[in-house]
Amino acid sequence: MPTEDELFAAVDDLLTGEPAMPPPAERVRLREAAGVTQARLAQVLQTTTQSVKNWEAGRSEPRPPRRQAYQRLLDGWAAQHPTRPSTPVPAALSGTPAPSAAPVSPAVAEVPVRPASTSRRPAAAAKPVTTPADPRFPHGPLAVLEGDGNAYAVGGVVLDCPATTVVELVEWTLKESGLGAPRLNRSGKDSDPLIVLTTSAAVKLGLPERLEGREERRSLRLAEDHPVVKQIGKAKWQLTQRGFGPWARVYRKADGRSRQCVQLAVLSWDALDTRSWPGVADMAPADIARVLGVYAQRVITPRGSTAVSGLELMTAMRPPTRAVQENGTWVSGHNPGSLGSQPMDPAPPEAIAEHPVVVNSGWSGGFLNEEAYQWVRDPALLSDEECLLPYAVGLDLNTAFLAAAARLTVGLSAPDHFHRPVFNKKIPGSWLADLSGIDLDPRLPSPFTPDGTRPTGPAWYQTHTLAYAQELGHDVHPVEAYLRRETGAYLDPWHDRLKTAYMETLADLGVTADLTDAEFLAAMEHHKQADPAMAAVLAAIKATVKGGIGKLRERPQGRTYRDGDPWPAMQRPTWRPDIRAAVISKARVNMHRKLANMVKLTGLYPLAVLSDCVVYPSPGASPLDFLPYAASGKPLMGGFRLGPTPGLAKLEGVQEMAWAVDLLEKGLNPARHIKGGDAVLDDGE
């Protein structure tokens, strides 16, 4: 038995031991109260911004000596900014049990989540989703409504919805549900609440289980004489021009500063398509709410397809207007750095053949052809040594378009026409130049064309493409150009929010930036099985990036369209094919730069490239067998490097080298099939 002195000594050691760190939420509160950004804190503590994010999310803890410095800083902030009483967060949202004596809103039913039926696949259990406390939206951004009236919100909240018609549902959502999300920019608008309708809920509200009839299936919306559509109009509510489809928006004109708008998503009408939201439509309602809730918290409340949400996020992060003072009165004015509130005609070479600018002017001078790579190497250029290697290994760049959008300067004003301009790589625009005289190694794709072939004469290029030609040591002499005088990094806040969402979601799946390359490959091999719900969020984030960029040049749709007629997409400020071209041009140039550097570092040439995927011959079945590393084991800069950050690479797939050679000889692209399926080149249009 220990003596009393021994026990007292052990207790004294415990009392004088290392102080406990405040919980993650308190760390965030203290930093924000002090007005310090995560980047600034990382700079002071001489670490990375991602490490600070991990500490504040509770995913990791600082180690000495940073732990002591961080603790001292938090203690100082705590003395300066003591905790103040605030509006309590509902227990079901925060994940903490509520006192039994606490009053319960009549709209909230404290019932457990029902087990999923045999036709639904429940998602893996995980920590509850929490949203920032906002007294206006106590139940989060959205809910999934079942036919029995239970509406499953984020964090396990179950609301009792008595609505039996769409009109009653809209009014209940706006008046009683407590759903919605605060604006992402002080000059923006709050996100409208989203109600996701299961099949049973849709039928209960008078909607068909599936869109019926030839016309409805073709137009993906209810006919105008459908009882539900007529009911909405009779109650003085309105539908957008898209009508009542898989994503329907029901609204009235704003009442003062309050918006009156509810977004509806009908699951049985394929509102959540499987490519962007894999497996989500088959989950239990509570799990669907969790997936969409995480996406809403990290990206934006869904407002349609992931492509639509990606475009909406651009506007939400950089609203077109802001409040300005004129003669002592607050009025709506232009928000600097935004695209403004009015659509802008593109320059003729930036448009598409159907656009009124082209049709009405009779333009025949050619168009920008800034697209992603679709290139295969001529099999006659394969060496015997390459053909004898056993494997073909595919590398995929993480969210390549997102990486290209970082710090990207784009035009904000209308294009001006210039003849014989002096090339300036700092000015965004479209340039007519002849790059056909540039001779490059045929074992690499040309950086100037999407199919990787050598240009045959003058063509229109985006600024980044010409700048890369200059970087390669060639004189650039444009004949003509359409340039924009007002410029800015319009996509920066969009990029930053999506990058953070992407990294946080990968971290939830066990893939973090501090892993070694071998650990990263192992984690990526099984990350989708770690949590199917978070894997679905990750897929949706990636689809949001590609689709959002693609929507910048959405083409006309419908059998009745005629060339030269305006179409809805081109009449919004975000119809900007020049910005889309800038992102894709930079992404393609980034890819070629890595390909060229890989030749310098390893002597290896690619077999094929498809957008952000490249296939290399390899002596082993792992990227570790051919990627360049220093003697110390650190990856060499310039070539492809493994990691979770946008722009770094991951393993896409492995096949036998003979398989790849066979595809090359058939004129097929191994990068399209290296994963074992048929990859789709998705630009979101």
PDB file of N, CA, C and O in Angstrom, residues 342-364:
ATOM      1  N   GLN A 342     -25.349  43.647 -63.871  1.00  0.00           N
ATOM      2  CA  GLN A 342     -25.864  43.596 -65.234  1.00  0.00           C
ATOM      3  C   GLN A 342     -24.997  42.666 -66.089  1.00  0.00           C
ATOM      4  O   GLN A 342     -23.781  42.618 -65.921  1.00  0.00           O
ATOM      5  N   PRO A 343     -25.624  41.923 -67.001  1.00  0.00           N
ATOM      6  CA  PRO A 343     -24.835  41.058 -67.880  1.00  0.00           C
ATOM      7  C   PRO A 343     -23.945  41.880 -68.804  1.00  0.00           C
ATOM      8  O   PRO A 343     -24.198  43.053 -69.062  1.00  0.00           O
ATOM      9  N   MET A 344     -22.896  41.262 -69.280  1.00  0.00           N
ATOM     10  CA  MET A 344     -21.914  41.947 -70.117  1.00  0.00           C
ATOM     11  C   MET A 344     -21.652  41.104 -71.361  1.00  0.00           C
ATOM     12  O   MET A 344     -21.408  39.899 -71.259  1.00  0.00           O
ATOM     13  N   ASP A 345     -21.715  41.721 -72.515  1.00  0.00           N
ATOM     14  CA  ASP A 345     -21.424  40.995 -73.754  1.00  0.00           C
ATOM     15  C   ASP A 345     -19.951  40.614 -73.805  1.00  0.00           C
ATOM     16  O   ASP A 345     -19.074  41.420 -73.481  1.00  0.00           O
ATOM     17  N   PRO A 346     -19.654  39.386 -74.237  1.00  0.00           N
ATOM     18  CA  PRO A 346     -18.252  39.002 -74.405  1.00  0.00           C
ATOM     19  C   PRO A 346     -17.688  39.571 -75.688  1.00  0.00           C
ATOM     20  O   PRO A 346     -18.428  40.049 -76.559  1.00  0.00           O
ATOM     21  N   ALA A 347     -16.385  39.516 -75.815  1.00  0.00           N
ATOM     22  CA  ALA A 347     -15.772  39.806 -77.104  1.00  0.00           C
ATOM     23  C   ALA A 347     -16.132  38.674 -78.061  1.00  0.00           C
ATOM     24  O   ALA A 347     -16.305  37.528 -77.633  1.00  0.00           O
ATOM     25  N   PRO A 348     -16.249  38.941 -79.368  1.00  0.00           N
ATOM     26  CA  PRO A 348     -16.654  37.878 -80.309  1.00  0.00           C
ATOM     27  C   PRO A 348     -15.837  36.597 -80.197  1.00  0.00           C
ATOM     28  O   PRO A 348     -16.423  35.504 -80.177  1.00  0.00           O
ATOM     29  N   PRO A 349     -14.498  36.649 -80.084  1.00  0.00           N
ATOM     30  CA  PRO A 349     -13.766  35.378 -80.002  1.00  0.00           C
ATOM     31  C   PRO A 349     -13.959  34.644 -78.674  1.00  0.00           C
ATOM     32  O   PRO A 349     -13.623  33.465 -78.580  1.00  0.00           O
ATOM     33  N   GLU A 350     -14.481  35.331 -77.656  1.00  0.00           N
ATOM     34  CA  GLU A 350     -14.715  34.688 -76.365  1.00  0.00           C
ATOM     35  C   GLU A 350     -16.084  34.023 -76.302  1.00  0.00           C
ATOM     36  O   GLU A 350     -16.343  33.215 -75.405  1.00  0.00           O
ATOM     37  N   ALA A 351     -16.971  34.385 -77.224  1.00  0.00           N
ATOM     38  CA  ALA A 351     -18.334  33.870 -77.211  1.00  0.00           C
ATOM     39  C   ALA A 351     -18.383  32.494 -77.874  1.00  0.00           C
ATOM     40  O   ALA A 351     -17.357  31.860 -78.139  1.00  0.00           O
ATOM     41  N   ILE A 352     -19.607  32.023 -78.131  1.00  0.00           N
ATOM     42  CA  ILE A 352     -19.810  30.785 -78.869  1.00  0.00           C
ATOM     43  C   ILE A 352     -20.623  31.118 -80.114  1.00  0.00           C
ATOM     44  O   ILE A 352     -21.214  32.191 -80.220  1.00  0.00           O
ATOM     45  N   ALA A 353     -20.647  30.208 -81.056  1.00  0.00           N
ATOM     46  CA  ALA A 353     -21.228  30.501 -82.363  1.00  0.00           C
ATOM     47  C   ALA A 353     -22.692  30.922 -82.290  1.00  0.00           C
ATOM     48  O   ALA A 353     -23.172  31.669 -83.138  1.00  0.00           O
ATOM     49  N   GLU A 354     -23.431  30.459 -81.253  1.00  0.00           N
ATOM     50  CA  GLU A 354     -24.854  30.771 -81.152  1.00  0.00           C
ATOM     51  C   GLU A 354     -25.125  32.159 -80.582  1.00  0.00           C
ATOM     52  O   GLU A 354     -26.256  32.647 -80.631  1.00  0.00           O
ATOM     53  N   HIS A 355     -24.124  32.803 -80.015  1.00  0.00           N
ATOM     54  CA  HIS A 355     -24.340  34.042 -79.270  1.00  0.00           C
ATOM     55  C   HIS A 355     -24.741  35.184 -80.211  1.00  0.00           C
ATOM     56  O   HIS A 355     -24.224  35.310 -81.321  1.00  0.00           O
ATOM     57  N   PRO A 356     -25.683  36.043 -79.758  1.00  0.00           N
ATOM     58  CA  PRO A 356     -26.093  37.184 -80.596  1.00  0.00           C
ATOM     59  C   PRO A 356     -24.932  38.061 -81.045  1.00  0.00           C
ATOM     60  O   PRO A 356     -24.957  38.600 -82.163  1.00  0.00           O
ATOM     61  N   VAL A 357     -23.900  38.238 -80.209  1.00  0.00           N
ATOM     62  CA  VAL A 357     -22.742  39.052 -80.587  1.00  0.00           C
ATOM     63  C   VAL A 357     -22.085  38.504 -81.843  1.00  0.00           C
ATOM     64  O   VAL A 357     -21.620  39.261 -82.708  1.00  0.00           O
ATOM     65  N   VAL A 358     -22.063  37.193 -81.965  1.00  0.00           N
ATOM     66  CA  VAL A 358     -21.442  36.547 -83.119  1.00  0.00           C
ATOM     67  C   VAL A 358     -22.383  36.565 -84.317  1.00  0.00           C
ATOM     68  O   VAL A 358     -21.995  36.951 -85.427  1.00  0.00           O
ATOM     69  N   VAL A 359     -23.629  36.152 -84.094  1.00  0.00           N
ATOM     70  CA  VAL A 359     -24.587  36.035 -85.197  1.00  0.00           C
ATOM     71  C   VAL A 359     -24.890  37.402 -85.797  1.00  0.00           C
ATOM     72  O   VAL A 359     -24.893  37.576 -87.026  1.00  0.00           O
ATOM     73  N   ASN A 360     -25.118  38.399 -84.943  1.00  0.00           N
ATOM     74  CA  ASN A 360     -25.524  39.719 -85.439  1.00  0.00           C
ATOM     75  C   ASN A 360     -24.385  40.482 -86.115  1.00  0.00           C
ATOM     76  O   ASN A 360     -24.623  41.359 -86.944  1.00  0.00           O
ATOM     77  N   SER A 361     -23.140  40.180 -85.733  1.00  0.00           N
ATOM     78  CA  SER A 361     -21.997  40.893 -86.316  1.00  0.00           C
ATOM     79  C   SER A 361     -21.413  40.168 -87.520  1.00  0.00           C
ATOM     80  O   SER A 361     -20.573  40.721 -88.236  1.00  0.00           O
ATOM     81  N   GLY A 362     -21.832  38.911 -87.715  1.00  0.00           N
ATOM     82  CA  GLY A 362     -21.251  38.125 -88.796  1.00  0.00           C
ATOM     83  C   GLY A 362     -19.808  37.739 -88.543  1.00  0.00           C
ATOM     84  O   GLY A 362     -19.048  37.497 -89.472  1.00  0.00           O
ATOM     85  N   TRP A 363     -19.411  37.670 -87.289  1.00  0.00           N
ATOM     86  CA  TRP A 363     -18.032  37.367 -86.922  1.00  0.00           C
ATOM     87  C   TRP A 363     -17.586  36.032 -87.522  1.00  0.00           C
ATOM     88  O   TRP A 363     -18.278  35.020 -87.413  1.00  0.00           O
ATOM     89  N   SER A 364     -16.403  36.034 -88.105  1.00  0.00           N
ATOM     90  CA  SER A 364     -15.845  34.801 -88.676  1.00  0.00           C
ATOM     91  C   SER A 364     -14.354  34.692 -88.375  1.00  0.00           C
ATOM     92  O   SER A 364     -13.617  34.019 -89.086  1.00  0.00           O
TER      93      SER A 364
END
